[in-house]
Amino acid sequence: MGKNKAVIGCQWGDEGKGKIVDLLAADADIIARFQGGANAGHTIIVDDKKYILHLIPSGIIHPGKTCCIGNGVVLDPFGLREELDVLTGQGIDYRGRLWISPATNLVLPYHKLIDAVQEKNRGTGSLGTTKRGIGPAYVDKVARQGIRVVDLFSPDRLRRRLDYQRKIKEPYLAGSDDERSDLDRTCEELLGMVDLFRPLVTDISRMLYQAHGEGKTILYEGAQGSMLDVDLGTYPFATSSNTTIGGVLTGLGIGVRMIDEVVGVVKAYSTRVGAGPFPTELVDDKGERLRTEGDEYGATTGRPRRCGWLDLVALRHAVRINGVDSLAITKLDVLDGLDEVKVCTAYELDGQRFPEVPLDLARLGHVKPVYETLPGWKEDSTGQTSFGSLAVNAREYLNFIADDLKVDICIVSTGAKRQETIMI
Ligand code: GDP
Ligand code: IMO
Ligand code: MG
């Protein structure tokens, strides 16, 4: 295995990246988030203690590890403060080991308000966002009118930038009785957070470059999944960042040679939260079974996740666009007890079969999945720690996936807890 690994979700998010990052963090010195924001919900379970991280890298659970939030993230400062309080309450000391880039754009209360209003305005075409203000914050960033962490340290500049926001966001904010529309209040609250931020801000790009030069190991933690990538996913049903490998470089300011291995995280079946095409979705009792057995409810919003069979066509896309080197397959145990397991190996569209996703990913909403049916297994995979102790059919299922994707499996997860894992 390579030294510096990037952990990337290969489906529609919630693949179990948090658990995989937590495992790999044991061998890393630094864990870095490079995109997304508090739309993420990464769950880690250690010794019956549950941690759900939204903005802070999952490595924070490991005492002594350094964690970074890169410029590619959109950071909700109030959410961060809350998360730090929760962590502190859980006995995690982050002081001296959490660092944030000054160039990170802030998600402010009005972004969340606008997210909610825009979703409402979309009516039946709503995207099903997490309403965490992610889209509106990235819009401001790209339009070069965002407010960044560094602005917190220049009150005059902060006020000027917020005044400009007041002007351009008028259609959303003027006349609103929602307290999130009150920019004066936001400004004062932000200025009250300067002391929290000051000791956390550093040049992440330089810090990582130097650490790499000293032979330290860096783990890059992706959020969301490849099919939610704003360029390469099921646009417009996507998030607003590059969730795929390119996001690591631009979101942290590192060179390509600082990534040695791309670990693709794949849930043993598929889930999706929010709207958008999902060819293998099961809207029947089989889907309900996956939701119940897999406890498929959002870690951020609590929404029930849509569930379906594994989609190899979508995964081939994810493997190609990320250059996935190894697979971490999670939630195998959820499939235990099924008579048969289906895998989508091609799509049918207009009477033709396709082994790859259509050029226009919006057409994914019109394809019919072509399934290969594999025998299920009755044996319990939960908590297994060696490949050899899995049921023969479970092993065949895993090998089928690895053969199709032409990528080796490095980890199989057989339960939510840290030790319920097969390291290969
Ligand atoms: P992430 O966003 O990719 O980090 O994934 P989430 O934390 O949102 O969702 C994954 C869920 O599955 C969490 O509740 C995890 O605790 C749980 N989980 C992770 N791996 C396994 C596994 O192998 N088996 C089971 N049963 N649950 C798992
Ligand atoms: P993690 O990191 C699953 C989905 C939302 C919605 C779309 C756009 O836990 O895997 P946004 O709020 O980003 O504008 O919403 O993206 N989404 C996720 N789905 N896991 C996530 O993160 C997600 N983050 C966003 O449900 O469909
Ligand atoms: Mg999640």
PDB file of C-alpha atoms in Angstrom, residues 231-374:
ATOM      1  CA  ASP A 231     -18.430  18.307 -12.441  1.00  0.00           C
ATOM      2  CA  LEU A 232     -18.438  14.537 -12.731  1.00  0.00           C
ATOM      3  CA  GLY A 233     -21.533  13.497 -10.789  1.00  0.00           C
ATOM      4  CA  THR A 234     -25.249  13.497 -11.515  1.00  0.00           C
ATOM      5  CA  TYR A 235     -25.470  17.275 -12.023  1.00  0.00           C
ATOM      6  CA  PRO A 236     -27.606  19.154 -11.071  1.00  0.00           C
ATOM      7  CA  PHE A 237     -28.349  16.553  -8.408  1.00  0.00           C
ATOM      8  CA  ALA A 238     -24.916  16.958  -6.901  1.00  0.00           C
ATOM      9  CA  THR A 239     -23.151  18.869  -4.194  1.00  0.00           C
ATOM     10  CA  SER A 240     -21.183  22.026  -5.023  1.00  0.00           C
ATOM     11  CA  SER A 241     -17.604  20.779  -4.672  1.00  0.00           C
ATOM     12  CA  ASN A 242     -15.184  18.421  -6.374  1.00  0.00           C
ATOM     13  CA  THR A 243     -15.550  15.329  -4.239  1.00  0.00           C
ATOM     14  CA  THR A 244     -13.159  13.414  -6.498  1.00  0.00           C
ATOM     15  CA  ILE A 245      -9.379  13.192  -6.479  1.00  0.00           C
ATOM     16  CA  GLY A 246      -8.685  16.582  -8.076  1.00  0.00           C
ATOM     17  CA  GLY A 247     -10.302  18.236  -5.082  1.00  0.00           C
ATOM     18  CA  VAL A 248      -7.455  17.021  -2.878  1.00  0.00           C
ATOM     19  CA  LEU A 249      -4.878  19.041  -4.800  1.00  0.00           C
ATOM     20  CA  THR A 250      -6.787  22.296  -5.066  1.00  0.00           C
ATOM     21  CA  GLY A 251      -8.498  21.966  -1.685  1.00  0.00           C
ATOM     22  CA  LEU A 252      -5.214  21.727   0.215  1.00  0.00           C
ATOM     23  CA  GLY A 253      -2.697  23.320  -2.104  1.00  0.00           C
ATOM     24  CA  ILE A 254      -0.541  20.223  -2.570  1.00  0.00           C
ATOM     25  CA  GLY A 255       1.247  18.684  -5.526  1.00  0.00           C
ATOM     26  CA  VAL A 256       0.211  15.471  -7.221  1.00  0.00           C
ATOM     27  CA  ARG A 257       3.234  13.566  -5.868  1.00  0.00           C
ATOM     28  CA  MET A 258       1.957  13.987  -2.349  1.00  0.00           C
ATOM     29  CA  ILE A 259      -0.731  11.369  -3.011  1.00  0.00           C
ATOM     30  CA  ASP A 260       0.527   7.789  -3.253  1.00  0.00           C
ATOM     31  CA  GLU A 261      -2.680   5.783  -3.194  1.00  0.00           C
ATOM     32  CA  VAL A 262      -6.367   6.388  -3.840  1.00  0.00           C
ATOM     33  CA  VAL A 263      -8.582   4.279  -1.602  1.00  0.00           C
ATOM     34  CA  GLY A 264     -12.117   4.089  -2.979  1.00  0.00           C
ATOM     35  CA  VAL A 265     -14.764   3.469  -0.337  1.00  0.00           C
ATOM     36  CA  VAL A 266     -17.650   1.352  -1.621  1.00  0.00           C
ATOM     37  CA  LYS A 267     -20.687   0.308   0.356  1.00  0.00           C
ATOM     38  CA  ALA A 268     -21.629  -3.316  -0.439  1.00  0.00           C
ATOM     39  CA  TYR A 269     -24.927  -1.970  -1.818  1.00  0.00           C
ATOM     40  CA  SER A 270     -26.030   1.535  -2.829  1.00  0.00           C
ATOM     41  CA  THR A 271     -27.666   4.406  -0.973  1.00  0.00           C
ATOM     42  CA  ARG A 272     -28.511   7.969  -1.816  1.00  0.00           C
ATOM     43  CA  VAL A 273     -29.999  10.804   0.254  1.00  0.00           C
ATOM     44  CA  GLY A 274     -31.818  13.618  -1.482  1.00  0.00           C
ATOM     45  CA  ALA A 275     -33.177  13.752  -5.000  1.00  0.00           C
ATOM     46  CA  GLY A 276     -31.646  12.626  -8.287  1.00  0.00           C
ATOM     47  CA  PRO A 277     -31.204   9.579 -10.486  1.00  0.00           C
ATOM     48  CA  PHE A 278     -30.499   6.280  -8.758  1.00  0.00           C
ATOM     49  CA  PRO A 279     -30.834   3.407 -11.261  1.00  0.00           C
ATOM     50  CA  THR A 280     -30.652   0.505  -8.798  1.00  0.00           C
ATOM     51  CA  GLU A 281     -33.018   1.997  -6.211  1.00  0.00           C
ATOM     52  CA  LEU A 282     -35.369  -0.541  -4.633  1.00  0.00           C
ATOM     53  CA  VAL A 283     -38.689   0.989  -3.692  1.00  0.00           C
ATOM     54  CA  ASP A 284     -40.012  -2.259  -2.271  1.00  0.00           C
ATOM     55  CA  ASP A 285     -39.571  -4.454   0.785  1.00  0.00           C
ATOM     56  CA  LYS A 286     -36.014  -5.338  -0.325  1.00  0.00           C
ATOM     57  CA  GLY A 287     -35.063  -1.658  -0.177  1.00  0.00           C
ATOM     58  CA  GLU A 288     -36.787  -1.356   3.168  1.00  0.00           C
ATOM     59  CA  ARG A 289     -34.819  -4.353   4.435  1.00  0.00           C
ATOM     60  CA  LEU A 290     -31.520  -2.719   3.436  1.00  0.00           C
ATOM     61  CA  ARG A 291     -32.572   0.505   5.155  1.00  0.00           C
ATOM     62  CA  THR A 292     -33.529  -1.300   8.355  1.00  0.00           C
ATOM     63  CA  GLU A 293     -30.584  -3.718   8.508  1.00  0.00           C
ATOM     64  CA  GLY A 294     -28.111  -1.046   7.422  1.00  0.00           C
ATOM     65  CA  ASP A 295     -29.636   1.608   9.680  1.00  0.00           C
ATOM     66  CA  GLU A 296     -29.688   3.870   6.644  1.00  0.00           C
ATOM     67  CA  TYR A 297     -30.638   7.218   8.114  1.00  0.00           C
ATOM     68  CA  GLY A 298     -28.550  10.342   7.456  1.00  0.00           C
ATOM     69  CA  ALA A 299     -25.825  11.152  10.002  1.00  0.00           C
ATOM     70  CA  THR A 300     -26.350  14.881   9.364  1.00  0.00           C
ATOM     71  CA  THR A 301     -30.057  15.301   8.640  1.00  0.00           C
ATOM     72  CA  GLY A 302     -31.556  12.047   9.939  1.00  0.00           C
ATOM     73  CA  ARG A 303     -33.344  11.579   6.603  1.00  0.00           C
ATOM     74  CA  PRO A 304     -34.036   7.993   5.506  1.00  0.00           C
ATOM     75  CA  ARG A 305     -31.569   7.033   2.795  1.00  0.00           C
ATOM     76  CA  ARG A 306     -32.825   5.581  -0.481  1.00  0.00           C
ATOM     77  CA  CYS A 307     -31.423   2.049  -0.838  1.00  0.00           C
ATOM     78  CA  GLY A 308     -30.669  -0.301  -3.727  1.00  0.00           C
ATOM     79  CA  TRP A 309     -28.342  -2.924  -5.165  1.00  0.00           C
ATOM     80  CA  LEU A 310     -24.693  -2.333  -5.934  1.00  0.00           C
ATOM     81  CA  ASP A 311     -24.183  -0.431  -9.190  1.00  0.00           C
ATOM     82  CA  LEU A 312     -20.994  -1.515 -10.951  1.00  0.00           C
ATOM     83  CA  VAL A 313     -21.586   0.856 -13.855  1.00  0.00           C
ATOM     84  CA  ALA A 314     -21.491   3.856 -11.519  1.00  0.00           C
ATOM     85  CA  LEU A 315     -18.507   2.325  -9.734  1.00  0.00           C
ATOM     86  CA  ARG A 316     -16.553   1.889 -12.991  1.00  0.00           C
ATOM     87  CA  HIS A 317     -17.046   5.629 -13.503  1.00  0.00           C
ATOM     88  CA  ALA A 318     -15.826   6.367  -9.959  1.00  0.00           C
ATOM     89  CA  VAL A 319     -12.780   4.106 -10.355  1.00  0.00           C
ATOM     90  CA  ARG A 320     -11.830   5.779 -13.629  1.00  0.00           C
ATOM     91  CA  ILE A 321     -12.282   9.420 -12.614  1.00  0.00           C
ATOM     92  CA  ASN A 322     -10.412   8.979  -9.341  1.00  0.00           C
ATOM     93  CA  GLY A 323      -7.777   6.474 -10.454  1.00  0.00           C
ATOM     94  CA  VAL A 324      -8.795   4.231  -7.564  1.00  0.00           C
ATOM     95  CA  ASP A 325      -5.906   1.962  -6.504  1.00  0.00           C
ATOM     96  CA  SER A 326      -7.632  -0.097  -3.827  1.00  0.00           C
ATOM     97  CA  LEU A 327     -11.129  -0.710  -2.532  1.00  0.00           C
ATOM     98  CA  ALA A 328     -12.475  -0.485   1.004  1.00  0.00           C
ATOM     99  CA  ILE A 329     -15.798  -2.338   0.930  1.00  0.00           C
ATOM    100  CA  THR A 330     -18.103  -1.548   3.832  1.00  0.00           C
ATOM    101  CA  LYS A 331     -21.309  -2.926   5.323  1.00  0.00           C
ATOM    102  CA  LEU A 332     -20.893  -6.428   3.940  1.00  0.00           C
ATOM    103  CA  ASP A 333     -22.696  -7.702   7.057  1.00  0.00           C
ATOM    104  CA  VAL A 334     -25.889  -5.913   6.006  1.00  0.00           C
ATOM    105  CA  LEU A 335     -26.273  -8.374   3.119  1.00  0.00           C
ATOM    106  CA  ASP A 336     -26.066 -11.440   5.413  1.00  0.00           C
ATOM    107  CA  GLY A 337     -29.092 -13.710   5.260  1.00  0.00           C
ATOM    108  CA  LEU A 338     -30.293 -12.774   1.773  1.00  0.00           C
ATOM    109  CA  ASP A 339     -31.153 -15.666  -0.592  1.00  0.00           C
ATOM    110  CA  GLU A 340     -29.599 -13.814  -3.496  1.00  0.00           C
ATOM    111  CA  VAL A 341     -27.740 -10.595  -4.106  1.00  0.00           C
ATOM    112  CA  LYS A 342     -28.047  -8.578  -7.303  1.00  0.00           C
ATOM    113  CA  VAL A 343     -25.379  -6.463  -8.932  1.00  0.00           C
ATOM    114  CA  CYS A 344     -26.012  -4.033 -11.770  1.00  0.00           C
ATOM    115  CA  THR A 345     -23.503  -4.755 -14.541  1.00  0.00           C
ATOM    116  CA  ALA A 346     -24.916  -2.604 -17.363  1.00  0.00           C
ATOM    117  CA  TYR A 347     -27.606  -0.053 -18.131  1.00  0.00           C
ATOM    118  CA  GLU A 348     -30.271  -0.353 -20.779  1.00  0.00           C
ATOM    119  CA  LEU A 349     -31.283   2.830 -22.560  1.00  0.00           C
ATOM    120  CA  ASP A 350     -33.480   3.074 -25.667  1.00  0.00           C
ATOM    121  CA  GLY A 351     -33.202  -0.694 -26.208  1.00  0.00           C
ATOM    122  CA  GLN A 352     -29.398  -0.643 -26.111  1.00  0.00           C
ATOM    123  CA  ARG A 353     -27.009  -1.904 -23.433  1.00  0.00           C
ATOM    124  CA  PHE A 354     -24.239   0.241 -22.007  1.00  0.00           C
ATOM    125  CA  PRO A 355     -21.396  -0.826 -19.706  1.00  0.00           C
ATOM    126  CA  GLU A 356     -20.601   2.800 -18.795  1.00  0.00           C
ATOM    127  CA  VAL A 357     -22.558   5.770 -17.504  1.00  0.00           C
ATOM    128  CA  PRO A 358     -24.133   7.915 -20.253  1.00  0.00           C
ATOM    129  CA  LEU A 359     -22.268  11.003 -21.392  1.00  0.00           C
ATOM    130  CA  ASP A 360     -25.108  13.090 -20.012  1.00  0.00           C
ATOM    131  CA  LEU A 361     -25.391  11.848 -16.457  1.00  0.00           C
ATOM    132  CA  ALA A 362     -28.855  13.386 -16.193  1.00  0.00           C
ATOM    133  CA  ARG A 363     -29.920  10.486 -18.443  1.00  0.00           C
ATOM    134  CA  LEU A 364     -29.139   8.149 -15.575  1.00  0.00           C
ATOM    135  CA  GLY A 365     -32.719   8.849 -14.562  1.00  0.00           C
ATOM    136  CA  HIS A 366     -33.938   7.001 -17.654  1.00  0.00           C
ATOM    137  CA  VAL A 367     -31.738   3.902 -17.697  1.00  0.00           C
ATOM    138  CA  LYS A 368     -32.868   0.443 -16.663  1.00  0.00           C
ATOM    139  CA  PRO A 369     -30.367  -1.606 -14.644  1.00  0.00           C
ATOM    140  CA  VAL A 370     -29.256  -4.965 -16.027  1.00  0.00           C
ATOM    141  CA  TYR A 371     -28.585  -7.324 -13.134  1.00  0.00           C
ATOM    142  CA  GLU A 372     -26.390 -10.310 -12.509  1.00  0.00           C
ATOM    143  CA  THR A 373     -27.768 -12.406  -9.665  1.00  0.00           C
ATOM    144  CA  LEU A 374     -25.318 -13.999  -7.250  1.00  0.00           C
TER     145      LEU A 374
END
